[in-house]
Amino acid sequence: AQKITQTQPGMFVQEKEAVTLDCTYDTSDPSYGLFWYKQPSSGEMIFLIYQGSYDQQNATEGRYSLNFQKARKSANLVISASQLGDSAMYFCAMRVDTDKLIFGTGTRLQVFP
Amino acid sequence: SQTIHQWPATLVQPVGSPLSLECTVEGTSNPNLYWYRQAAGRGLQLLFYSVGIGQISSEVPQNLSASRPQDRQFILSSKKLLLSDSGFYLCAWGSGRARGELFFGEGSRLTVL
C-alpha cells in the first residue's frame, strides 16, 4: 500500500539554526514524486519543494533542501537558517497517480528567538 | 498567472442542513481539480477529484458529493450535514503534467453544530 509517514508531531528550533523534518514513504511504483508543503496558521497549503524518483540530485529551493535517500525510502526536508516565519505545519506528500497526492499527518514546527 | 479561490472561508451549519462549497480556478484550462478535507490536527484526506467536466471520482464513501459544472469550477455539496463533516476543506488544482504538484485554495472551515 502507498503511504506517507511523518513521525514527528512537533519540532522546535532556534532562529538561524537548521532543522530536519522526517518523512518516509512506501510505494511499489518505480516512478513517483515527493513533495513538501507548508501550512501556516492561515490554512493555505504552500508548495515548497519537489523530488522525482529518478532525480539524481537532491532538490533545493532557497533555504529548503530535500534529503532524498531512495534505498531507505526517506525524503526529509531540511530548512537552513530558520526564521520566525517558518513556524507552521509541514506536510510531506507523494504522487500516486498523475497529480493525485497522498499526505502525511504533518509536523508542527515552532521557531523560537 | 493561475489563481484558485474557494468560498465561503468560514461556515457554521446545523446538523441536517445542506452544504455548498465552491472553488474556481483562473488562468488555466482543463485543470485536474480536487477536494481534500483536513480534520483537526490531522493530514489531508482526498475526497474527490475530477479530470474534466462532469467527471467525478470519489475516494471515500461519505455524506458528501462533488460536481464540476464548468471546466474551472468545482463544487462540494451535501444534502444533510453530519457532525463528522466538520473540518477544513481545501480545493486544489493540478495541470496533470509530469511533476504533478497541486496548488491549493485558501480553504473553507466548516463547523457543524
mmCIF file of C-alpha atoms in Angstrom:
data_model
loop_
_atom_site.group_PDB
_atom_site.id
_atom_site.type_symbol
_atom_site.label_atom_id
_atom_site.label_comp_id
_atom_site.label_asym_id
_atom_site.label_seq_id
_atom_site.Cartn_x
_atom_site.Cartn_y
_atom_site.Cartn_z
ATOM 1 C CA ALA A 1 0.000 0.000 0.000
ATOM 2 C CA GLN A 2 1.148 3.520 -0.725
ATOM 3 C CA LYS A 3 1.743 5.518 2.395
ATOM 4 C CA ILE A 4 3.488 8.592 3.760
ATOM 5 C CA THR A 5 4.703 8.627 7.361
ATOM 6 C CA GLN A 6 5.761 11.634 9.382
ATOM 7 C CA THR A 7 6.753 10.536 12.869
ATOM 8 C CA GLN A 8 7.445 13.948 14.412
ATOM 9 C CA PRO A 9 4.226 15.599 15.612
ATOM 10 C CA GLY A 10 6.173 18.688 16.670
ATOM 11 C CA MET A 11 9.634 20.169 16.406
ATOM 12 C CA PHE A 12 11.329 23.174 17.967
ATOM 13 C CA VAL A 13 14.265 25.047 16.508
ATOM 14 C CA GLN A 14 16.041 28.233 17.417
ATOM 15 C CA GLU A 15 16.122 31.046 14.937
ATOM 16 C CA LYS A 16 19.035 30.842 12.469
ATOM 17 C CA GLU A 17 19.591 27.153 13.155
ATOM 18 C CA ALA A 18 18.901 24.337 10.688
ATOM 19 C CA VAL A 19 16.153 21.774 11.224
ATOM 20 C CA THR A 20 15.302 18.448 9.599
ATOM 21 C CA LEU A 21 11.740 17.220 9.264
ATOM 22 C CA ASP A 22 11.426 13.495 8.670
ATOM 23 C CA CYS A 23 9.348 11.748 6.026
ATOM 24 C CA THR A 24 9.289 8.129 4.943
ATOM 25 C CA TYR A 25 7.205 6.683 2.164
ATOM 26 C CA ASP A 26 6.085 3.356 0.849
ATOM 27 C CA THR A 27 5.280 2.546 -2.758
ATOM 28 C CA SER A 28 5.964 -0.229 -5.214
ATOM 29 C CA ASP A 29 5.820 2.101 -8.224
ATOM 30 C CA PRO A 30 9.242 2.843 -9.727
ATOM 31 C CA SER A 31 8.086 6.306 -10.782
ATOM 32 C CA TYR A 32 6.827 8.674 -8.122
ATOM 33 C CA GLY A 33 7.183 12.207 -6.894
ATOM 34 C CA LEU A 34 7.675 13.555 -3.411
ATOM 35 C CA PHE A 35 6.576 16.981 -2.214
ATOM 36 C CA TRP A 36 6.730 19.172 0.820
ATOM 37 C CA TYR A 37 4.069 21.725 1.652
ATOM 38 C CA LYS A 38 3.924 24.404 4.324
ATOM 39 C CA GLN A 39 0.651 25.262 6.044
ATOM 40 C CA PRO A 40 0.780 28.470 8.096
ATOM 41 C CA SER A 41 -1.935 29.289 10.608
ATOM 42 C CA SER A 42 -3.997 30.882 7.830
ATOM 43 C CA GLY A 43 -4.613 27.386 6.484
ATOM 44 C CA GLU A 44 -3.495 27.602 2.885
ATOM 45 C CA MET A 45 -1.090 24.968 1.605
ATOM 46 C CA ILE A 46 2.087 26.358 0.085
ATOM 47 C CA PHE A 47 4.168 24.170 -2.211
ATOM 48 C CA LEU A 48 7.841 24.192 -1.157
ATOM 49 C CA ILE A 49 9.883 21.584 -2.975
ATOM 50 C CA TYR A 50 9.692 18.550 -5.268
ATOM 51 C CA GLN A 51 11.831 15.448 -5.749
ATOM 52 C CA GLY A 52 11.302 12.961 -8.544
ATOM 53 C CA SER A 53 12.154 9.314 -8.019
ATOM 54 C CA TYR A 54 14.613 9.357 -10.927
ATOM 55 C CA ASP A 55 16.290 12.609 -9.967
ATOM 56 C CA GLN A 56 19.971 12.024 -9.330
ATOM 57 C CA GLN A 57 20.499 15.058 -7.147
ATOM 58 C CA ASN A 58 18.714 16.239 -4.062
ATOM 59 C CA ALA A 59 16.282 19.067 -4.732
ATOM 60 C CA THR A 60 16.980 22.524 -3.363
ATOM 61 C CA GLU A 61 14.837 25.665 -3.305
ATOM 62 C CA GLY A 62 16.445 28.559 -1.476
ATOM 63 C CA ARG A 63 16.655 27.635 2.210
ATOM 64 C CA TYR A 64 14.823 24.361 1.618
ATOM 65 C CA SER A 65 16.532 21.170 0.577
ATOM 66 C CA LEU A 66 15.272 17.644 0.337
ATOM 67 C CA ASN A 67 17.479 14.847 1.631
ATOM 68 C CA PHE A 68 16.364 12.014 -0.653
ATOM 69 C CA GLN A 69 17.539 8.539 0.319
ATOM 70 C CA LYS A 70 15.839 6.207 -2.126
ATOM 71 C CA ALA A 71 17.049 2.917 -0.640
ATOM 72 C CA ARG A 72 15.727 3.951 2.748
ATOM 73 C CA LYS A 73 12.557 5.439 1.238
ATOM 74 C CA SER A 74 13.034 8.684 3.052
ATOM 75 C CA ALA A 75 12.596 12.257 1.875
ATOM 76 C CA ASN A 76 13.496 14.555 4.736
ATOM 77 C CA LEU A 77 13.080 18.308 4.475
ATOM 78 C CA VAL A 78 15.985 20.441 5.673
ATOM 79 C CA ILE A 79 15.351 24.092 6.437
ATOM 80 C CA SER A 80 18.522 26.087 6.854
ATOM 81 C CA ALA A 81 18.837 29.333 8.796
ATOM 82 C CA SER A 82 15.353 29.084 10.331
ATOM 83 C CA GLN A 83 13.263 32.207 10.559
ATOM 84 C CA LEU A 84 10.335 33.025 12.825
ATOM 85 C CA GLY A 85 8.105 32.957 9.749
ATOM 86 C CA ASP A 86 8.944 29.300 9.221
ATOM 87 C CA SER A 87 6.692 28.385 12.145
ATOM 88 C CA ALA A 88 3.925 26.320 10.555
ATOM 89 C CA MET A 89 2.704 22.810 9.829
ATOM 90 C CA TYR A 90 4.744 20.937 7.263
ATOM 91 C CA PHE A 91 3.345 18.112 5.193
ATOM 92 C CA CYS A 92 5.148 15.523 3.140
ATOM 93 C CA ALA A 93 3.216 14.153 0.155
ATOM 94 C CA MET A 94 3.661 11.580 -2.582
ATOM 95 C CA ARG A 95 2.200 11.481 -6.073
ATOM 96 C CA VAL A 96 0.429 8.177 -6.597
ATOM 97 C CA ASP A 97 -1.255 8.913 -9.925
ATOM 98 C CA THR A 98 -0.871 11.816 -12.293
ATOM 99 C CA ASP A 99 -1.034 14.637 -9.736
ATOM 100 C CA LYS A 100 -3.123 12.779 -7.165
ATOM 101 C CA LEU A 101 -1.270 13.261 -3.895
ATOM 102 C CA ILE A 102 -1.421 11.466 -0.582
ATOM 103 C CA PHE A 103 -0.255 13.322 2.513
ATOM 104 C CA GLY A 104 1.374 12.518 5.813
ATOM 105 C CA THR A 105 -0.056 13.682 9.118
ATOM 106 C CA GLY A 106 2.281 16.651 9.299
ATOM 107 C CA THR A 107 4.881 18.114 11.647
ATOM 108 C CA ARG A 108 4.317 21.329 13.533
ATOM 109 C CA LEU A 109 7.492 23.402 13.520
ATOM 110 C CA GLN A 110 7.975 26.180 16.005
ATOM 111 C CA VAL A 111 10.877 28.581 15.621
ATOM 112 C CA PHE A 112 11.857 30.496 18.747
ATOM 113 C CA PRO A 113 14.083 33.561 19.048
ATOM 114 C CA SER B 1 -0.753 33.542 -13.709
ATOM 115 C CA GLN B 2 -3.029 30.901 -12.284
ATOM 116 C CA THR B 3 -5.154 31.532 -9.218
ATOM 117 C CA ILE B 4 -7.579 29.441 -7.243
ATOM 118 C CA HIS B 5 -10.297 30.701 -4.955
ATOM 119 C CA GLN B 6 -12.780 28.975 -2.751
ATOM 120 C CA TRP B 7 -15.641 30.222 -0.624
ATOM 121 C CA PRO B 8 -17.037 30.692 1.843
ATOM 122 C CA ALA B 9 -13.974 30.893 4.068
ATOM 123 C CA THR B 10 -15.915 30.028 7.206
ATOM 124 C CA LEU B 11 -19.228 28.295 7.655
ATOM 125 C CA VAL B 12 -21.209 27.251 10.726
ATOM 126 C CA GLN B 13 -24.122 24.993 9.910
ATOM 127 C CA PRO B 14 -26.620 22.946 11.938
ATOM 128 C CA VAL B 15 -26.786 19.196 11.618
ATOM 129 C CA GLY B 16 -29.108 18.193 8.798
ATOM 130 C CA SER B 17 -28.673 21.387 6.789
ATOM 131 C CA PRO B 18 -27.324 21.437 3.206
ATOM 132 C CA LEU B 19 -23.835 22.456 2.185
ATOM 133 C CA SER B 20 -22.304 24.041 -0.869
ATOM 134 C CA LEU B 21 -18.624 24.975 -1.113
ATOM 135 C CA GLU B 22 -17.410 26.447 -4.365
ATOM 136 C CA CYS B 23 -13.999 26.573 -5.955
ATOM 137 C CA THR B 24 -12.891 28.305 -9.137
ATOM 138 C CA VAL B 25 -9.592 28.379 -10.982
ATOM 139 C CA GLU B 26 -8.380 31.163 -13.245
ATOM 140 C CA GLY B 27 -5.554 31.333 -15.749
ATOM 141 C CA THR B 28 -5.511 27.723 -16.891
ATOM 142 C CA SER B 29 -7.726 25.395 -18.874
ATOM 143 C CA ASN B 30 -8.758 21.785 -18.297
ATOM 144 C CA PRO B 31 -7.175 21.519 -14.862
ATOM 145 C CA ASN B 32 -7.478 18.467 -12.651
ATOM 146 C CA LEU B 33 -9.464 19.502 -9.590
ATOM 147 C CA TYR B 34 -9.503 18.096 -6.086
ATOM 148 C CA TRP B 35 -11.343 18.365 -2.799
ATOM 149 C CA TYR B 36 -9.396 17.461 0.327
ATOM 150 C CA ARG B 37 -10.550 17.501 3.941
ATOM 151 C CA GLN B 38 -8.328 18.117 6.921
ATOM 152 C CA ALA B 39 -9.668 17.070 10.301
ATOM 153 C CA ALA B 40 -8.320 18.953 13.314
ATOM 154 C CA GLY B 41 -4.632 18.144 13.856
ATOM 155 C CA ARG B 42 -4.511 15.620 11.042
ATOM 156 C CA GLY B 43 -3.299 15.304 7.481
ATOM 157 C CA LEU B 44 -5.232 15.807 4.292
ATOM 158 C CA GLN B 45 -7.678 13.215 3.052
ATOM 159 C CA LEU B 46 -8.578 13.202 -0.623
ATOM 160 C CA LEU B 47 -12.346 13.260 -1.046
ATOM 161 C CA PHE B 48 -12.970 13.810 -4.769
ATOM 162 C CA TYR B 49 -11.044 14.526 -7.903
ATOM 163 C CA SER B 50 -12.064 15.455 -11.411
ATOM 164 C CA VAL B 51 -10.198 15.323 -14.707
ATOM 165 C CA GLY B 52 -12.920 17.048 -16.734
ATOM 166 C CA ILE B 53 -16.422 18.497 -16.806
ATOM 167 C CA GLY B 54 -18.903 16.067 -15.308
ATOM 168 C CA GLN B 55 -16.179 13.552 -14.429
ATOM 169 C CA ILE B 56 -16.007 12.944 -10.685
ATOM 170 C CA SER B 57 -14.148 10.231 -8.806
ATOM 171 C CA SER B 58 -14.844 9.618 -5.146
ATOM 172 C CA GLU B 59 -12.054 8.373 -2.921
ATOM 173 C CA VAL B 60 -14.005 7.571 0.232
ATOM 174 C CA PRO B 61 -17.640 6.748 0.924
ATOM 175 C CA GLN B 62 -19.265 9.624 2.718
ATOM 176 C CA ASN B 63 -22.079 12.044 3.089
ATOM 177 C CA LEU B 64 -20.680 14.451 0.532
ATOM 178 C CA SER B 65 -20.825 14.793 -3.239
ATOM 179 C CA ALA B 66 -18.957 16.851 -5.810
ATOM 180 C CA SER B 67 -19.824 18.335 -9.167
ATOM 181 C CA ARG B 68 -17.945 20.055 -11.954
ATOM 182 C CA PRO B 69 -20.438 22.029 -13.997
ATOM 183 C CA GLN B 70 -17.790 24.074 -15.804
ATOM 184 C CA ASP B 71 -14.157 23.498 -16.722
ATOM 185 C CA ARG B 72 -12.778 25.603 -13.908
ATOM 186 C CA GLN B 73 -15.492 25.240 -11.291
ATOM 187 C CA PHE B 74 -15.670 22.546 -8.637
ATOM 188 C CA ILE B 75 -18.433 22.305 -6.055
ATOM 189 C CA LEU B 76 -18.623 20.260 -2.877
ATOM 190 C CA SER B 77 -22.131 19.564 -1.592
ATOM 191 C CA SER B 78 -24.152 17.755 0.984
ATOM 192 C CA LYS B 79 -27.901 17.394 1.323
ATOM 193 C CA LYS B 80 -27.786 16.816 5.093
ATOM 194 C CA LEU B 81 -24.698 17.603 7.130
ATOM 195 C CA LEU B 82 -23.431 15.367 9.912
ATOM 196 C CA LEU B 83 -21.324 16.377 12.906
ATOM 197 C CA SER B 84 -18.486 14.348 11.423
ATOM 198 C CA ASP B 85 -18.451 16.587 8.342
ATOM 199 C CA SER B 86 -16.792 19.346 10.372
ATOM 200 C CA GLY B 87 -13.301 20.167 9.181
ATOM 201 C CA PHE B 88 -11.150 22.283 6.940
ATOM 202 C CA TYR B 89 -11.862 21.762 3.247
ATOM 203 C CA LEU B 90 -9.259 22.542 0.654
ATOM 204 C CA CYS B 91 -9.737 22.752 -3.074
ATOM 205 C CA ALA B 92 -6.706 22.222 -5.303
ATOM 206 C CA TRP B 93 -5.812 22.138 -8.976
ATOM 207 C CA GLY B 94 -3.100 20.401 -10.917
ATOM 208 C CA SER B 95 -2.012 20.531 -14.521
ATOM 209 C CA GLY B 96 -1.724 16.774 -14.956
ATOM 210 C CA ARG B 97 1.846 17.166 -16.175
ATOM 211 C CA ALA B 98 4.957 15.286 -15.095
ATOM 212 C CA ARG B 99 5.784 16.815 -11.725
ATOM 213 C CA GLY B 100 2.206 16.782 -10.541
ATOM 214 C CA GLU B 101 2.295 19.367 -7.782
ATOM 215 C CA LEU B 102 -1.025 20.701 -6.628
ATOM 216 C CA PHE B 103 -1.912 24.293 -5.905
ATOM 217 C CA PHE B 104 -4.385 24.953 -3.158
ATOM 218 C CA GLY B 105 -7.094 27.467 -2.402
ATOM 219 C CA GLU B 106 -7.387 29.331 0.855
ATOM 220 C CA GLY B 107 -9.569 26.699 2.474
ATOM 221 C CA SER B 108 -13.073 26.646 3.958
ATOM 222 C CA ARG B 109 -13.582 25.920 7.627
ATOM 223 C CA LEU B 110 -16.851 24.104 8.268
ATOM 224 C CA THR B 111 -18.290 23.656 11.742
ATOM 225 C CA VAL B 112 -21.384 21.517 12.069
ATOM 226 C CA LEU B 113 -23.278 22.015 15.320
#
